Coordinates of N, CA and C and ligand atoms in Angstrom, one line a residue:
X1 N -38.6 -25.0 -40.9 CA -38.4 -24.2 -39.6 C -39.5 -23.2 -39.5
X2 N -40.2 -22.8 -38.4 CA -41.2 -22.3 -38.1 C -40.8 -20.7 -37.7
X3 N -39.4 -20.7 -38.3 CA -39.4 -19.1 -38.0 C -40.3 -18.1 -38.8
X4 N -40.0 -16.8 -38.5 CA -41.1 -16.1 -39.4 C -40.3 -14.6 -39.7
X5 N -40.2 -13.6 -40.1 CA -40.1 -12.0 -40.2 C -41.5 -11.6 -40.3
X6 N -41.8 -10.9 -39.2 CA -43.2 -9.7 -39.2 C -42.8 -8.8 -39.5
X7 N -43.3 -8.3 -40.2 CA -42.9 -6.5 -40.6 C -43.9 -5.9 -39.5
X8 N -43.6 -5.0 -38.9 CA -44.4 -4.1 -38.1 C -44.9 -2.2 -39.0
X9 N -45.7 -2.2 -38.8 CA -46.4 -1.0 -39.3 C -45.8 0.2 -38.4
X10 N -45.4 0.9 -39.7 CA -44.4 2.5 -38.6 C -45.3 3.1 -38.8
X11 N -45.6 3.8 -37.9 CA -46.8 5.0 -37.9 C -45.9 6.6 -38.2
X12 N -45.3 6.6 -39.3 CA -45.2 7.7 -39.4 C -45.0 9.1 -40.7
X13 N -44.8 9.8 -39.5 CA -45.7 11.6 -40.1 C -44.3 12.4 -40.3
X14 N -44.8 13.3 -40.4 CA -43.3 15.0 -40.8 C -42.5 14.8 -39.5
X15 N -43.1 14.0 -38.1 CA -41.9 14.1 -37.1 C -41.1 12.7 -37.4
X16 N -41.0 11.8 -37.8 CA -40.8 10.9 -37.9 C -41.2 9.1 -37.9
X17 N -40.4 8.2 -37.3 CA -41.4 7.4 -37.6 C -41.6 6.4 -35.9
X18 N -42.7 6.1 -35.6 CA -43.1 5.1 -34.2 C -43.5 3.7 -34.6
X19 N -43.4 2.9 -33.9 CA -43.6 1.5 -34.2 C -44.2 1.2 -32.7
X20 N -45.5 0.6 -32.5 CA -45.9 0.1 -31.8 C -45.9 -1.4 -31.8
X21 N -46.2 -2.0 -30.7 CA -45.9 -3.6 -30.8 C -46.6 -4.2 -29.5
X22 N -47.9 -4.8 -29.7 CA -48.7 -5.0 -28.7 C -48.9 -6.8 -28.6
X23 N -49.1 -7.4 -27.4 CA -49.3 -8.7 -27.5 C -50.7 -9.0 -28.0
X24 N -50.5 -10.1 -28.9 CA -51.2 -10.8 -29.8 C -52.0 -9.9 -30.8
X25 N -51.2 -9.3 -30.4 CA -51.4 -7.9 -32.1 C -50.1 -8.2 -33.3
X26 N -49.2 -7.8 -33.2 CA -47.7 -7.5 -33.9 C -47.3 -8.8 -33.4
X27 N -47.3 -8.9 -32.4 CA -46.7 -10.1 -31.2 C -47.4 -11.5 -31.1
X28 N -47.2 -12.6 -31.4 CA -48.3 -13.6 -31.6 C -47.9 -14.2 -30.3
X29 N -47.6 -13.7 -28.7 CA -47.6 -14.1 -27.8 C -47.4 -13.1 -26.2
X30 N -48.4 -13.6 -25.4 CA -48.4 -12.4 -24.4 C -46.8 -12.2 -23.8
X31 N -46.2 -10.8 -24.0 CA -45.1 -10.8 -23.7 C -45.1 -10.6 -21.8
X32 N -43.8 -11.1 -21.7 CA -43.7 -11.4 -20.1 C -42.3 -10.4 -20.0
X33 N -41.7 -10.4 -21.1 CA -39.9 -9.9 -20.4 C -39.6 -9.4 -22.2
X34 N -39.2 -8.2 -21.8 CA -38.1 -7.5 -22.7 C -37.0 -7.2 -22.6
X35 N -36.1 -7.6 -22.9 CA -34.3 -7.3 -22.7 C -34.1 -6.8 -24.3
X36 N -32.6 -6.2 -23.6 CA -31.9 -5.4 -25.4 C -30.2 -5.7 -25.1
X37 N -29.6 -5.8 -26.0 CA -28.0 -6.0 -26.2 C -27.6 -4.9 -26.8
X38 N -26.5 -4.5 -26.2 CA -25.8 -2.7 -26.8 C -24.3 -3.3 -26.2
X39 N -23.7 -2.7 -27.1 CA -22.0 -2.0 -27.0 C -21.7 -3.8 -27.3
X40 N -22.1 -4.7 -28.3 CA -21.4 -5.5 -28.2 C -20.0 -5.7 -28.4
X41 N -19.3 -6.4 -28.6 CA -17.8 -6.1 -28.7 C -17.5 -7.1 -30.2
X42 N -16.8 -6.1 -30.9 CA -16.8 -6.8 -32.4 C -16.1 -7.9 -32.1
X43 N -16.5 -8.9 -33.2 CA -16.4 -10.0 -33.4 C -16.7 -11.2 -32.7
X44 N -17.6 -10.5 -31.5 CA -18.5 -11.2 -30.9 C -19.3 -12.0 -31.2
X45 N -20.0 -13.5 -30.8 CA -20.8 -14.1 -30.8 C -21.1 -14.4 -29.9
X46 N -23.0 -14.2 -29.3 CA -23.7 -15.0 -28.5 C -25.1 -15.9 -28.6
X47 N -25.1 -16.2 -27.8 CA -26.7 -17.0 -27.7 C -25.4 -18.5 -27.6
X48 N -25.5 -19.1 -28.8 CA -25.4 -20.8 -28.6 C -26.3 -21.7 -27.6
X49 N -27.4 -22.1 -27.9 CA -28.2 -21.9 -27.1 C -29.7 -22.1 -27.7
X50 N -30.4 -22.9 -27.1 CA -32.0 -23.2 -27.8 C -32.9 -22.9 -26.7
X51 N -34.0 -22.9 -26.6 CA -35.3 -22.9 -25.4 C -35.9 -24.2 -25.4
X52 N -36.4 -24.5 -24.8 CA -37.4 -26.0 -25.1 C -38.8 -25.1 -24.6
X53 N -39.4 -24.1 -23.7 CA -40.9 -23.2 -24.1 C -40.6 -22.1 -24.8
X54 N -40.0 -21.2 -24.5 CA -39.9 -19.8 -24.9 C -40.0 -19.7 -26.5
X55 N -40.5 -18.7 -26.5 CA -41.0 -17.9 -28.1 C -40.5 -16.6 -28.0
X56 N -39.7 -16.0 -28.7 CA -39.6 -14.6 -28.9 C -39.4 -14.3 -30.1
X57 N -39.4 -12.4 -29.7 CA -39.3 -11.7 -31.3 C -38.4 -10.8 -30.9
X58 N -36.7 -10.8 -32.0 CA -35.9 -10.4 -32.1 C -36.3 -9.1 -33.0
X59 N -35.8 -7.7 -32.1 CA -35.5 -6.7 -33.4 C -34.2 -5.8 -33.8
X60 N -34.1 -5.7 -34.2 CA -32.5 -4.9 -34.3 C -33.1 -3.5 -34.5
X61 N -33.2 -2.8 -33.2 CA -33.9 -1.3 -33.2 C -32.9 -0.6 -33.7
X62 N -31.7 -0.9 -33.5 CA -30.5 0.0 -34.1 C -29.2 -0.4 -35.0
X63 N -29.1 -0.3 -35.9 CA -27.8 -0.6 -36.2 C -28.0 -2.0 -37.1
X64 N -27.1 -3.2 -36.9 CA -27.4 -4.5 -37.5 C -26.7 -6.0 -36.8
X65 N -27.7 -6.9 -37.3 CA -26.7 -8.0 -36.5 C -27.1 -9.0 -37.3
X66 N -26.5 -10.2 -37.2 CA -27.0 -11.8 -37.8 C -27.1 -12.9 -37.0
X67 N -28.4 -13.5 -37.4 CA -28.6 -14.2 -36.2 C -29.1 -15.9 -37.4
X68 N -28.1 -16.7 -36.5 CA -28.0 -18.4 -36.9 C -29.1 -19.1 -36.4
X69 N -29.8 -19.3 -37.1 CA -30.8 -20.7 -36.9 C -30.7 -21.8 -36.9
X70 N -30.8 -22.9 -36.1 CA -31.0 -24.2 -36.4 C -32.0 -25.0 -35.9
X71 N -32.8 -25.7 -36.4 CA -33.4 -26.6 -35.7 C -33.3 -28.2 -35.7
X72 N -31.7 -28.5 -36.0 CA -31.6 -29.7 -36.0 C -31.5 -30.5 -37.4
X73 N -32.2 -29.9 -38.2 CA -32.2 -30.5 -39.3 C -31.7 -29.4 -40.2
X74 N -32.5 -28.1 -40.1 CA -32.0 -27.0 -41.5 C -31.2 -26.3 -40.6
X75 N -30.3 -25.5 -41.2 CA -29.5 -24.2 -41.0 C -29.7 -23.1 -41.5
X76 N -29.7 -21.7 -41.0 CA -30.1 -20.8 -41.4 C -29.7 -19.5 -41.3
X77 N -29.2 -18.4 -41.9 CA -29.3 -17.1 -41.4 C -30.0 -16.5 -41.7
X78 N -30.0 -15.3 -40.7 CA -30.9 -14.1 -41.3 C -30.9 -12.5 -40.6
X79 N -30.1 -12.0 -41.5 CA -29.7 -10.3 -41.3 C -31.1 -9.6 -40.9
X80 N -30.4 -9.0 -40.0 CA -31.7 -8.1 -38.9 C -31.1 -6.8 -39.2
X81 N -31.8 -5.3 -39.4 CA -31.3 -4.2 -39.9 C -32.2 -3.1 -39.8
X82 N -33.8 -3.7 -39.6 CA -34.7 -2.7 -40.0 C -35.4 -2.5 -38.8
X83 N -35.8 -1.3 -37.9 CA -36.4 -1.4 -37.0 C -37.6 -1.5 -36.7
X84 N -38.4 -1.5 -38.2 CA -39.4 -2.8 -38.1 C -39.7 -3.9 -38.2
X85 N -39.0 -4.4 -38.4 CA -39.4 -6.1 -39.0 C -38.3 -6.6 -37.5
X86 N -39.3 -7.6 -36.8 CA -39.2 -8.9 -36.2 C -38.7 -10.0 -36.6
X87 N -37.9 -10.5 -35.7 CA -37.7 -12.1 -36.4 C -38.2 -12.6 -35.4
X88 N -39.5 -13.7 -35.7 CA -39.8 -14.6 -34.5 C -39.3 -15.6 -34.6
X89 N -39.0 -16.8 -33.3 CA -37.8 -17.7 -33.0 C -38.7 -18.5 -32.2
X90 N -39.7 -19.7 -32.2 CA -40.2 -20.4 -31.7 C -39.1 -21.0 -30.5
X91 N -40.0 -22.1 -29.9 CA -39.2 -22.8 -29.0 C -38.4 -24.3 -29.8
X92 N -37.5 -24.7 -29.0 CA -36.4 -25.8 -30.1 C -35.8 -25.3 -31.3
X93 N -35.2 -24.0 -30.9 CA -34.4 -23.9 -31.8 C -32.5 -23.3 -31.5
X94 N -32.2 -23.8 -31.8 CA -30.6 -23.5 -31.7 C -30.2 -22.0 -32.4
X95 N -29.8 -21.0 -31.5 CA -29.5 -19.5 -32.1 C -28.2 -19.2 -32.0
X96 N -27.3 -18.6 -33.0 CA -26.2 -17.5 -32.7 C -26.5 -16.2 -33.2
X97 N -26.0 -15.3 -32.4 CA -26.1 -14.2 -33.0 C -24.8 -13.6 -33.0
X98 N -24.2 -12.6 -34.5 CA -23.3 -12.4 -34.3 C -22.9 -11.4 -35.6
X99 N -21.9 -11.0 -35.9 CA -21.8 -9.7 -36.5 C -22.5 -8.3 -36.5
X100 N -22.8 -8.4 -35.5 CA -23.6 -7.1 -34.8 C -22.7 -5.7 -35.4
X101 N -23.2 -4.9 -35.7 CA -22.6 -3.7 -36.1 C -22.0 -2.5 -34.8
X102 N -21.1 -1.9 -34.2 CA -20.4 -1.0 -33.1 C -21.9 -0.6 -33.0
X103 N -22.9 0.2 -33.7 CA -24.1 0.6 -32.8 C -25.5 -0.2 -32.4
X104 N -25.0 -1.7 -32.9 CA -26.4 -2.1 -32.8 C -27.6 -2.7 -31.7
X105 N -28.8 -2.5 -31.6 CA -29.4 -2.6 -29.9 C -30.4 -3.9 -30.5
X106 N -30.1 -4.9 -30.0 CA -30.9 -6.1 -30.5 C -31.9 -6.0 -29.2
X107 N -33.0 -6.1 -29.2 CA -34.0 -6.2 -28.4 C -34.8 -7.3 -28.5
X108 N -34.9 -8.1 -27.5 CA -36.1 -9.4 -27.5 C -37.2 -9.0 -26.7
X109 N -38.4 -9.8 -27.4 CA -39.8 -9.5 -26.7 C -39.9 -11.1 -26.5
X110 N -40.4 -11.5 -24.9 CA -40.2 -13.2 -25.0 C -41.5 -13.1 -24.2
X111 N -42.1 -14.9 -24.4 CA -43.4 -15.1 -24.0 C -42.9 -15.6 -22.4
X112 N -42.2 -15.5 -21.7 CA -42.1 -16.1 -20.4 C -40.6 -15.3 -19.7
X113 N -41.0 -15.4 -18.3 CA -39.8 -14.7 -17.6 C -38.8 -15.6 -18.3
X114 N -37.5 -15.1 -17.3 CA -36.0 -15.6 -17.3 C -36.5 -17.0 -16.2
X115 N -35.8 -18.0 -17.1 CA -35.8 -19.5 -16.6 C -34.4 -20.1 -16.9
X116 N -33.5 -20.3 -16.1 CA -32.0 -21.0 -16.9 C -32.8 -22.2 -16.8
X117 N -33.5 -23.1 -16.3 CA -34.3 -24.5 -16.5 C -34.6 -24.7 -17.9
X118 N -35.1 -23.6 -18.9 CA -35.6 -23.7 -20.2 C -34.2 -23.5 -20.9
X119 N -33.1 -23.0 -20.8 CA -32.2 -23.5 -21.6 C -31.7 -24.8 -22.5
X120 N -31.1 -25.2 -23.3 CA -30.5 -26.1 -23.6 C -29.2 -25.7 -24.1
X121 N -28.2 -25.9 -23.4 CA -26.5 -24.9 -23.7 C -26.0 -25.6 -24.2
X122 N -26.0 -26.9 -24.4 CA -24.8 -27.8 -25.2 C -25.4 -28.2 -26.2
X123 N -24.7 -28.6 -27.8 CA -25.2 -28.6 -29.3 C -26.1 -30.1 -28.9
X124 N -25.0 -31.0 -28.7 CA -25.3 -32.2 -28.4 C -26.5 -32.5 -27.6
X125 N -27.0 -32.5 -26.4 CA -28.1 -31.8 -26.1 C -28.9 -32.0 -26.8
X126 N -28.6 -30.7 -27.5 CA -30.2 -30.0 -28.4 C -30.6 -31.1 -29.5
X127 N -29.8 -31.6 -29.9 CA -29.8 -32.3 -30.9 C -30.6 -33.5 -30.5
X128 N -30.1 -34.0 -29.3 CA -31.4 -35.5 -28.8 C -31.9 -35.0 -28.6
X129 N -32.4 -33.9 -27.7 CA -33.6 -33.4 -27.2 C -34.5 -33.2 -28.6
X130 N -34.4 -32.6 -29.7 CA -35.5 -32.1 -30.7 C -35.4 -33.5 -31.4
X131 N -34.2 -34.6 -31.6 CA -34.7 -35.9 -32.0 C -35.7 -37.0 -31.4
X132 N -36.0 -36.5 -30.1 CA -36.5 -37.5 -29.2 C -37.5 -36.6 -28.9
X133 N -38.3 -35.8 -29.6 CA -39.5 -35.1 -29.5 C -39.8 -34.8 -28.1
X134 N -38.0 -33.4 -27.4 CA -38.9 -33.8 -26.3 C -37.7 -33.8 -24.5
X135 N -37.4 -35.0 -25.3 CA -37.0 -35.5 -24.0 C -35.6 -35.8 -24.1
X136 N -34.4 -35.7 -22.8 CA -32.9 -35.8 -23.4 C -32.8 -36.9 -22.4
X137 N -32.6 -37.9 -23.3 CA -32.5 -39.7 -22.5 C -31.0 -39.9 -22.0
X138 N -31.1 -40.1 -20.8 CA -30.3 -40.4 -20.0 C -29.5 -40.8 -20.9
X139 N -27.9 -40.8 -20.5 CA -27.0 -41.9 -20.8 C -27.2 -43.6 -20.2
X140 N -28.0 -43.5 -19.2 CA -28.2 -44.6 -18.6 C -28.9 -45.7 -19.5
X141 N -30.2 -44.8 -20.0 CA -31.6 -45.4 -20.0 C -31.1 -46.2 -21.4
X142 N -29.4 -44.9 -22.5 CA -29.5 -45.9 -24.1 C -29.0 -47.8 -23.6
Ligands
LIG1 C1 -31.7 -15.7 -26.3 C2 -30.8 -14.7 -27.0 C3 -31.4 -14.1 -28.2 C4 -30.9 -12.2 -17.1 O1 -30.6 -12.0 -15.9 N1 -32.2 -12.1 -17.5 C5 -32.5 -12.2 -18.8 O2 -33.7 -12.1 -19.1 C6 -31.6 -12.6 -19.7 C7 -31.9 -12.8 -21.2 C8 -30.3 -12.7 -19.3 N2 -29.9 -12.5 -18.0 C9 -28.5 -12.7 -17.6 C10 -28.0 -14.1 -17.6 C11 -26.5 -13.9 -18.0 O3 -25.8 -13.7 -16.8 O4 -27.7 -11.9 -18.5 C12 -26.5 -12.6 -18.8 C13 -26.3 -12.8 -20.3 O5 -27.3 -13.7 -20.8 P1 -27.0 -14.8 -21.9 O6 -25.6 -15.2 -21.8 O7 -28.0 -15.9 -21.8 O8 -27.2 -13.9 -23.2 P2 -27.2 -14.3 -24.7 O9 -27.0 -13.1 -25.5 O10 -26.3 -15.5 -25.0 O11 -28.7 -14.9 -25.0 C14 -29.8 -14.1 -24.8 C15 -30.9 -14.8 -24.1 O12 -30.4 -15.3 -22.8 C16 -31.5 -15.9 -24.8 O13 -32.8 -16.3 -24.2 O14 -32.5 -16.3 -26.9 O15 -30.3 -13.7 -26.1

């Protein structure tokens, strides 16, 4: 799986600590859209859900959360906690995120606006789609 964790460089002094995050610096893609998740409600899970372009980097600026990987073949978690370190999440991959802590602010940096066309919402779906490099074949066409 082509995910990755970036640790980002805190720049900090006696007042504390800053983390900058610039495209194709920290960011290995020009960012188009930043969203954040707050006040989730325990025992919450979201996302379920892949991209077929989108690239982003997940950070848990506050608090903590876990977020499920799949790309069809491996499965994966991976605890988010530190407000510098990234998790980047290429495109074709299947996410949950969930156990988020009462304060935590998950924040995505993504390479492209909001598209529901780039979604893939159903498991099944996703699953022909990344087996068929691609493409989700009609029911007709099997
Ligand atoms: C992802 C994971 C990590 C917008 O209007 N604009 C936006 O940019 C986004 C991201 C969402 N929305 C609206 C669409 C829905 O009415 O906000 C509502 C909640 O979105 P959604 O149910 O897709 O949220 P999550 O937490 O399931 O998934 C989000 C992102 O959508 C998704 O791209 O990878 O976070």
């Amino acid at each position: 799986m082509n995910d990755r964790i970036i640790l980002f460089q805190p720049h900090g002094d006696e007042r504390g600590q800053l983390v900058a995050l610039e495209e194709f610096k920290e960011i290995p893609f020009r960012i188009k859209r930043v969203y954040y998740m707050y006040d989730t409600v325990k025992g919450v899970s979201r996302g379920f859900h892949a991209h077929k372009s989108l690239q982003q980097i997940l950070v848990c600026i506050h608090g903590s959360c876990k977020i499920k990987l799949d790309d069809g073949k491996e499965k994966k978690s991976i605890s988010l906690n530190k407000p510098y370190e990234g998790l980047y999440v290429p495109n074709d991959i299947w996410r949950e995120m969930y156990d988020f802590s009462p304060d935590a602010v998950l924040m995505v940096l993504a390479s492209e606006l909001y598209d529901e066309d780039d979604y893939i919402r159903n498991y099944d779906d996703f699953l022909e789609y990344v087996n068929n490099h691609g493409n989700i074949v009609s029911k007709d066409e099997v």
